[in-house]
mmCIF file of C-alpha atoms in Angstrom:
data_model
loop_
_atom_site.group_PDB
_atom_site.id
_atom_site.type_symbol
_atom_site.label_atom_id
_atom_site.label_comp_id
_atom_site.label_asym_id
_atom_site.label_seq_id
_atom_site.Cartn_x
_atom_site.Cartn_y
_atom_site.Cartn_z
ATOM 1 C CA UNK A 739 171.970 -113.884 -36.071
ATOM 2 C CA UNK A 740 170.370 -116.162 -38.672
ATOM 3 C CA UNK A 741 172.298 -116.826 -41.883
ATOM 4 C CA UNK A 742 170.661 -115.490 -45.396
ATOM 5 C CA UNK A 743 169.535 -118.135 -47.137
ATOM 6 C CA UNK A 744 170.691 -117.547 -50.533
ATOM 7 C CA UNK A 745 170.586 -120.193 -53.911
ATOM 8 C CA UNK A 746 171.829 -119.853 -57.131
ATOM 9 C CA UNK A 747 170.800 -121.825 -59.641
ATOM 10 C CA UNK A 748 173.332 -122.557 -62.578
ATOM 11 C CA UNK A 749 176.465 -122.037 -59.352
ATOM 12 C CA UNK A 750 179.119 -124.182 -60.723
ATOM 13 C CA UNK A 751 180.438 -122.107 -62.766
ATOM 14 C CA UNK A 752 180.287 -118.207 -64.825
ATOM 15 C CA UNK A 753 178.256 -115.764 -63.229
ATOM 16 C CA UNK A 754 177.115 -118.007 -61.180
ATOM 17 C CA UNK A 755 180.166 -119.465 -58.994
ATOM 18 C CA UNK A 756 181.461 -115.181 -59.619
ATOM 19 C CA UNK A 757 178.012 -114.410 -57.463
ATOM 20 C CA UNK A 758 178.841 -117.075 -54.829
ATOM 21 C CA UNK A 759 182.087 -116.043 -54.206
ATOM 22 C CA UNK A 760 181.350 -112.689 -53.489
ATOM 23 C CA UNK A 761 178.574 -113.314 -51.558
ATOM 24 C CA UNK A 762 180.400 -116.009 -49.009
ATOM 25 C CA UNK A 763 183.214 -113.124 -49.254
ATOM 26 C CA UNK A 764 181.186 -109.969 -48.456
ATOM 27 C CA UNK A 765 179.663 -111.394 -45.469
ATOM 28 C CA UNK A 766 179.567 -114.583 -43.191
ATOM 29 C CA UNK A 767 175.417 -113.651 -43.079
ATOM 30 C CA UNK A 768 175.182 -115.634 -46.036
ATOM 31 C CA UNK A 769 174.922 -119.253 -46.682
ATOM 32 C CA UNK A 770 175.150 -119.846 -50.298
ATOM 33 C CA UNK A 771 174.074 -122.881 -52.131
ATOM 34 C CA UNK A 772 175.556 -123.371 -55.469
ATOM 35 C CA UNK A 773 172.897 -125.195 -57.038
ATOM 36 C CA UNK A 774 173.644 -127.259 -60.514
ATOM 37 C CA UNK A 775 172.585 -130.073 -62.396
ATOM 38 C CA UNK A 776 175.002 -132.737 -60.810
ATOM 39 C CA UNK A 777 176.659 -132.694 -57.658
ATOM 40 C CA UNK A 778 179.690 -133.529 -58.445
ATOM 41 C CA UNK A 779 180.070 -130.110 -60.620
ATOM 42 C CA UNK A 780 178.461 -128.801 -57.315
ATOM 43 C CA UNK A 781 181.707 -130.378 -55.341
ATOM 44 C CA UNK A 782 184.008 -129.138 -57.797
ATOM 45 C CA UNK A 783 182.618 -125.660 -57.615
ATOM 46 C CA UNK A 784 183.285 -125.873 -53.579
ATOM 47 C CA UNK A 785 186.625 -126.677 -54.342
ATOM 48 C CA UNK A 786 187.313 -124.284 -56.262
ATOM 49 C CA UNK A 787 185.463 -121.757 -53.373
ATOM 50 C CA UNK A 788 187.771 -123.389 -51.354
ATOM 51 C CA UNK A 789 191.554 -123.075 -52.991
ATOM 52 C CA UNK A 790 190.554 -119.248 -53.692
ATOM 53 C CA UNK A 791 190.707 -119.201 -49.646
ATOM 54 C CA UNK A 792 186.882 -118.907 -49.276
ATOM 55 C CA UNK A 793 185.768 -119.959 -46.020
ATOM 56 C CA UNK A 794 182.401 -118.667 -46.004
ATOM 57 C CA UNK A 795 179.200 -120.538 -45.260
ATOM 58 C CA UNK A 796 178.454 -122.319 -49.059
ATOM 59 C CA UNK A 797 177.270 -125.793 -49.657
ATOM 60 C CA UNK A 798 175.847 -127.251 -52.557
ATOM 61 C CA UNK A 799 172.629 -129.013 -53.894
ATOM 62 C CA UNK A 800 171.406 -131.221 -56.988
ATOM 63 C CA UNK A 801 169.331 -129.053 -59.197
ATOM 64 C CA UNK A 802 168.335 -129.374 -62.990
ATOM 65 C CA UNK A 803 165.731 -126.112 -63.970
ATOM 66 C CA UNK A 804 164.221 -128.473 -67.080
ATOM 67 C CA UNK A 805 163.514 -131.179 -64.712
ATOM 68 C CA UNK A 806 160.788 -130.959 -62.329
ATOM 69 C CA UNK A 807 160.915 -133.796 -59.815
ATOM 70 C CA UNK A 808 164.984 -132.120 -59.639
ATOM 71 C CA UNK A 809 163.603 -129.234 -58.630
ATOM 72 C CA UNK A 810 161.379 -130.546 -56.275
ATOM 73 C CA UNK A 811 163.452 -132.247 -54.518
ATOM 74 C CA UNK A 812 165.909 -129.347 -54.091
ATOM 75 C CA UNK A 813 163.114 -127.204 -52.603
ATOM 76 C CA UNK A 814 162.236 -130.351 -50.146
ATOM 77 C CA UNK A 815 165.773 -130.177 -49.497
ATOM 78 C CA UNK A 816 166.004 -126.285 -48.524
ATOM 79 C CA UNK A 817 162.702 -127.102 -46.313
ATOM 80 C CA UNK A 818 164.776 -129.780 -44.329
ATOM 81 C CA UNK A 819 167.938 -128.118 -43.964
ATOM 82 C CA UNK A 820 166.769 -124.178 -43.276
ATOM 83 C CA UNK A 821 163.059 -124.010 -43.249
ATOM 84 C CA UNK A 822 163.073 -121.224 -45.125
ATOM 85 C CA UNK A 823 164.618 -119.552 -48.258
ATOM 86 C CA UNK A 824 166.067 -115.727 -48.058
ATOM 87 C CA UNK A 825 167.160 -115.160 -51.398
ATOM 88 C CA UNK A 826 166.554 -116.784 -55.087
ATOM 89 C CA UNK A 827 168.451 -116.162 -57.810
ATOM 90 C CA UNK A 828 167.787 -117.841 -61.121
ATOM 91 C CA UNK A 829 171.279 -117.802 -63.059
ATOM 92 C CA UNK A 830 170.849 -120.772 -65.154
ATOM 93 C CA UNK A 831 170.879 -120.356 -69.000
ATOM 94 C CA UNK A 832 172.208 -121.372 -71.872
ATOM 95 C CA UNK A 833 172.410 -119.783 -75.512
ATOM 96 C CA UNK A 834 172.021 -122.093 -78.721
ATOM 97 C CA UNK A 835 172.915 -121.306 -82.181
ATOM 98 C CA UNK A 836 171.924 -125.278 -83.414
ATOM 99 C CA UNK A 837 171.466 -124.450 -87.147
ATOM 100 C CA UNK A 838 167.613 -125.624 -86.615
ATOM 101 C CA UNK A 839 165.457 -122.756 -85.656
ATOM 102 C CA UNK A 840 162.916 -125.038 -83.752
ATOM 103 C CA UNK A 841 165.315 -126.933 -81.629
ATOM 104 C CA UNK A 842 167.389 -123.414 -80.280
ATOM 105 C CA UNK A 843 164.070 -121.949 -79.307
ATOM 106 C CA UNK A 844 163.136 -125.267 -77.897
ATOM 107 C CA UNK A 845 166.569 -125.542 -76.109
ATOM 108 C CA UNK A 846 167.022 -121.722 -75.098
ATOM 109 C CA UNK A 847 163.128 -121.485 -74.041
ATOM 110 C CA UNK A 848 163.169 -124.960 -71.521
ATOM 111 C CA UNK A 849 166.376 -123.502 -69.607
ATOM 112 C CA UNK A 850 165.533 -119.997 -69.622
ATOM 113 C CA UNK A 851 162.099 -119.166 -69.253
ATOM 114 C CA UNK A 852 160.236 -122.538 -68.471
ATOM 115 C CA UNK A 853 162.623 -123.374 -65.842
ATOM 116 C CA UNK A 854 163.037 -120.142 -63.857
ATOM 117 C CA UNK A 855 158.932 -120.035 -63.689
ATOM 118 C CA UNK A 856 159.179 -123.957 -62.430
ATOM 119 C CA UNK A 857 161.768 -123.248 -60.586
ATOM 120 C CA UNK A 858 160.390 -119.779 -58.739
ATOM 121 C CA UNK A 859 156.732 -121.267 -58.172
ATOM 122 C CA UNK A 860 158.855 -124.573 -55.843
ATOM 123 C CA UNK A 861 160.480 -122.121 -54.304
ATOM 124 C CA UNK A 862 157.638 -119.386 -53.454
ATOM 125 C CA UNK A 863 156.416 -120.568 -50.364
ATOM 126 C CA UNK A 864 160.228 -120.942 -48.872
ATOM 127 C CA UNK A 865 160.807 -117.543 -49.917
ATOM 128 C CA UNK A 866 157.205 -115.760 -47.926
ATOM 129 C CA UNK A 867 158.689 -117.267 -44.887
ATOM 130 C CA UNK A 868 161.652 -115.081 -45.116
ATOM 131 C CA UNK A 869 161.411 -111.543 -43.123
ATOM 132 C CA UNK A 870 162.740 -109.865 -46.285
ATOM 133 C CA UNK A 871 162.993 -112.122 -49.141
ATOM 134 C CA UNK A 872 164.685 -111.323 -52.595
ATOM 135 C CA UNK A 873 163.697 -113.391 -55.987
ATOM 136 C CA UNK A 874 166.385 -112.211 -58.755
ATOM 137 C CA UNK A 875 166.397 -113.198 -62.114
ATOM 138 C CA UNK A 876 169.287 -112.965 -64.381
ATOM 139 C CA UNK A 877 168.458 -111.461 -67.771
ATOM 140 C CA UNK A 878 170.588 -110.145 -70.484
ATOM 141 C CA UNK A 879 170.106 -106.279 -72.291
ATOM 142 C CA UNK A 880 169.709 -108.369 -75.177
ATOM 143 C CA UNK A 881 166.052 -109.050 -73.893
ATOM 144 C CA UNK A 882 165.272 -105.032 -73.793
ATOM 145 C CA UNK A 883 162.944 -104.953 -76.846
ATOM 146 C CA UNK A 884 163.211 -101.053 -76.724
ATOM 147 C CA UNK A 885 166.694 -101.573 -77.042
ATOM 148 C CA UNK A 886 166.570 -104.292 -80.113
ATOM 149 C CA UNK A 887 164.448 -102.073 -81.787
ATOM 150 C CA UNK A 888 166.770 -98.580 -81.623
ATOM 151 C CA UNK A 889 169.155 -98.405 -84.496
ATOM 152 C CA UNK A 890 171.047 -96.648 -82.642
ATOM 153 C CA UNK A 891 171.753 -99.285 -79.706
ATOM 154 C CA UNK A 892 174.624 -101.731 -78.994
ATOM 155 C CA UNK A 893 172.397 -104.949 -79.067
ATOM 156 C CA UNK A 894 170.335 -103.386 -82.397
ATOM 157 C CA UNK A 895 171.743 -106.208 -84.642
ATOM 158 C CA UNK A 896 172.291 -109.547 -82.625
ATOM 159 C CA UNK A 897 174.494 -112.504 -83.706
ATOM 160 C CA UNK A 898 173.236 -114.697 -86.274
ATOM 161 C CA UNK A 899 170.917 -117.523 -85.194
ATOM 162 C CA UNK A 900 170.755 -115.422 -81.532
ATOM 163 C CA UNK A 901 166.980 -115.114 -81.990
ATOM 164 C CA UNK A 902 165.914 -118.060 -79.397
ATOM 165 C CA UNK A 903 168.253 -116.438 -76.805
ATOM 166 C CA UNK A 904 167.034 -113.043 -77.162
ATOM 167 C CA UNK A 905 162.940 -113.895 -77.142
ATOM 168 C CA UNK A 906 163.802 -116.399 -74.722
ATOM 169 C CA UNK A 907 165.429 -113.294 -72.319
ATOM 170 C CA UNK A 908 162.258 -111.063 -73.716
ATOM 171 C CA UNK A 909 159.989 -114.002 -71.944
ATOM 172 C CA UNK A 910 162.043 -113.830 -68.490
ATOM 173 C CA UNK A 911 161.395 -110.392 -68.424
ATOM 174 C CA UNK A 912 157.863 -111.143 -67.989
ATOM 175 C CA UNK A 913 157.669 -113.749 -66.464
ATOM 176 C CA UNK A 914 159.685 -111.677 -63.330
ATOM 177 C CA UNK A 915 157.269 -108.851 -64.331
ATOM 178 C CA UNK A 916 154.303 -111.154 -63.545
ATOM 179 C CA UNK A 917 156.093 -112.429 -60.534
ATOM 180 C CA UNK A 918 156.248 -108.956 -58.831
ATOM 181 C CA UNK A 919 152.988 -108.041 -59.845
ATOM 182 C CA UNK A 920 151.645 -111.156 -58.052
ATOM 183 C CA UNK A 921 153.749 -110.672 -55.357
ATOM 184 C CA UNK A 922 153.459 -106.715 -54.307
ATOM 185 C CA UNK A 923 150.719 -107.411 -51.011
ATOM 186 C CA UNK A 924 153.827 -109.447 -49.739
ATOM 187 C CA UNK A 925 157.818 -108.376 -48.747
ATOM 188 C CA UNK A 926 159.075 -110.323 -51.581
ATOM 189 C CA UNK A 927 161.222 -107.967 -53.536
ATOM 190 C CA UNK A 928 161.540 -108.869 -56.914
ATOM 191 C CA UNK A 929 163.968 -107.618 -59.668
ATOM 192 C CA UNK A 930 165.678 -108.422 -62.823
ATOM 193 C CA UNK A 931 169.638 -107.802 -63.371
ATOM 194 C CA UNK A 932 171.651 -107.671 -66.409
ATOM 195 C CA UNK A 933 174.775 -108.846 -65.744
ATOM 196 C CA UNK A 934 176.798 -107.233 -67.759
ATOM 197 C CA UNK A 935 179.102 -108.741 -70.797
ATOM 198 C CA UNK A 936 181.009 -110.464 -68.624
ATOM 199 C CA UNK A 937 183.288 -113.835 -69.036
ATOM 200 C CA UNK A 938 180.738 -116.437 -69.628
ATOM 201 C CA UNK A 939 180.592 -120.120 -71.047
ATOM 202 C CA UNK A 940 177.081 -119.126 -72.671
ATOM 203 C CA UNK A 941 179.414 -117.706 -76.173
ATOM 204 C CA UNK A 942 181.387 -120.969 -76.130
ATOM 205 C CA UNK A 943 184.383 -123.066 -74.454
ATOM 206 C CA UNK A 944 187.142 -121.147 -76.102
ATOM 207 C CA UNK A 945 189.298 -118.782 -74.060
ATOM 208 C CA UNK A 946 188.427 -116.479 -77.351
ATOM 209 C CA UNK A 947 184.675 -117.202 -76.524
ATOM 210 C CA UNK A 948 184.620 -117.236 -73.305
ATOM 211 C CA UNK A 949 186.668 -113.844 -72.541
ATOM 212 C CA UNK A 950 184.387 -111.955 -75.721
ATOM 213 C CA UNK A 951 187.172 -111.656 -77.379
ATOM 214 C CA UNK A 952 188.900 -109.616 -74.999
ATOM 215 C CA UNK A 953 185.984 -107.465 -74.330
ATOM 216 C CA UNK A 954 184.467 -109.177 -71.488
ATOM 217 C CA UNK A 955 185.258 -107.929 -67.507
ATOM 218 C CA UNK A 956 185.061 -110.370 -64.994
ATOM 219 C CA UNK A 957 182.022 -111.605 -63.863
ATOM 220 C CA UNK A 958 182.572 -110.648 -60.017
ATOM 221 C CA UNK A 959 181.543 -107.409 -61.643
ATOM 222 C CA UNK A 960 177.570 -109.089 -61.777
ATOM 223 C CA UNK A 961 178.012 -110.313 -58.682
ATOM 224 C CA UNK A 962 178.693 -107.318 -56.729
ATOM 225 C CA UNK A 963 175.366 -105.609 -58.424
ATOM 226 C CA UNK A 964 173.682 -108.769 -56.945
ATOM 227 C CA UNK A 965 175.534 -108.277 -53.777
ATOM 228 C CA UNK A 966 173.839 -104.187 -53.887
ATOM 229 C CA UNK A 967 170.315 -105.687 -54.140
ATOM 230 C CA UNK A 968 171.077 -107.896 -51.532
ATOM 231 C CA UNK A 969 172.061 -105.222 -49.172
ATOM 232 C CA UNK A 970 169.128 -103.250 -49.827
ATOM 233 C CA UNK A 971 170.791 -100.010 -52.130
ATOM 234 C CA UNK A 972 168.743 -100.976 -55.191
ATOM 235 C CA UNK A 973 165.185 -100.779 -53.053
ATOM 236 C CA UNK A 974 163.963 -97.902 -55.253
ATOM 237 C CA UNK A 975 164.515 -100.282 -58.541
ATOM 238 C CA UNK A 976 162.228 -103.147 -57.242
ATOM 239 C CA UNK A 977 160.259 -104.439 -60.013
ATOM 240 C CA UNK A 978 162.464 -102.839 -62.413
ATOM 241 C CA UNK A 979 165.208 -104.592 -65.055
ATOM 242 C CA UNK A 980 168.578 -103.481 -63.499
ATOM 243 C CA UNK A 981 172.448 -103.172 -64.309
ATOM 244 C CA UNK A 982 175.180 -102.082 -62.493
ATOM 245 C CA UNK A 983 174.552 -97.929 -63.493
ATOM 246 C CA UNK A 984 171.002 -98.153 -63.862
ATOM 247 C CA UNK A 985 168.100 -99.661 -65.410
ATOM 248 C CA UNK A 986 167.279 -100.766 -69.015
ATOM 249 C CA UNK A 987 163.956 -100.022 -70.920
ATOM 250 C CA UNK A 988 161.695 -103.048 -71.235
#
């Protein structure tokens, strides 16, 4: 049998690296390919694969979502090595709270919404060459805007200066929602996933940060919902903005 072809984009570390691992653990189907913005973070990410006793099929690949000809070249790349792309899952993110309004929307918007578009319209042809291909985008419930508008919801009042994250999440949204619309007279399955508040360098580099305080669960937790779509038991929520129990409101 053929591997899955599966990239991650933003793999070296967080949610990302947390999906790869159980992917390459749940199955030797998949081949995973950690991509990130240098390889050598892509080398230390295999290492790391590789002292937790991982032995699954993962390699890695140069990719930067804000930089075009990167992103080109990582699709060329996929075409040479596989022919063919199974799975996409755009991970990469980052949150800003830079004191100047202009430059975290700028900063938030590039990585988050530009570059998953950029990076999902290189990809697109791999992916309709697939037999049953999956494009995932990684959102955040903090994107809901039925949810930032209930008083009565957890993400009602966001953290100060967490405006560019939050629109910049809103914008994913659609920009998967026009993806699936444009791609429902073909067997790409499209979805997007909130991972959960989960241990993530997106709050910070602290251990406080990182962990939430305390609050956060592990992030193998987002990987095994990824690991559900994957294996075909969220079918019914294609199209739809997904966690772990269910799906959120737009």
């Amino acid at each position: 049998m053929s591997p899955r072809i599966v990239l991650i984009t933003g793999a070296n570390s967080g949610i990302g690296l947390a999906t790869a691992k159980v992917l390459a653990q749940a199955s030797q189907e998949f081949h995973v390919i950690i991509a990130c913005r240098s390889l050598e973070k892509g080398m230390q990410a295999l290492n790391e694969l590789k002292q937790d006793g991982i032995t699954g099929n993962v390699s890695t690949v140069q990719l930067d979502v804000t930089d075009e000809t990167s992103i080109q070249a990582a699709a060329t790349n996929v075409q040479e090595r596989f022919g063919h792309l199974d799975v996409l899952i755009n991970n990469a993110g980052v949150a800003s709270r830079h004191p100047d309004i202009k430059t975290r929307l700028q900063l938030c918007m590039d990585t988050n919404v530009i570059g998953p578009a950029v990076v999902s319209a290189a990809f697109r042809s791999l992916l309709l060459q697939s037999l049953n291909p999956y494009s995932i985008y990684v959102s955040s419930g903090v994107g809901s805007l039925a949810l930032a508008s209930d008083p009565t919801s957890k993400v009602f009042r966001g953290p100060s200066n967490g405006e560019a994250y939050r629109a910049s999440k809103s914008a994913l949204n659609m920009i998967m929602l026009q993806d699936w619309v444009e791609s429902r007279d073909t067997p790409l399955k499209v979805f997007a996933v909130c991972p959960g508040f989960v241990r993530s360098n997106l709050r910070g580099t602290s251990e406080e940060e990182r962990s939430g305080w305390g609050h956060a669960s592990d992030p193998s937790i987002s990987g095994n919902t990824i690991l559900s779509i994957l294996e075909g038991r969220r079918d019914a929520d294609i199209g739809r903005f997904i966690h772990k129990d269910g799906s959120f409101p737009w």
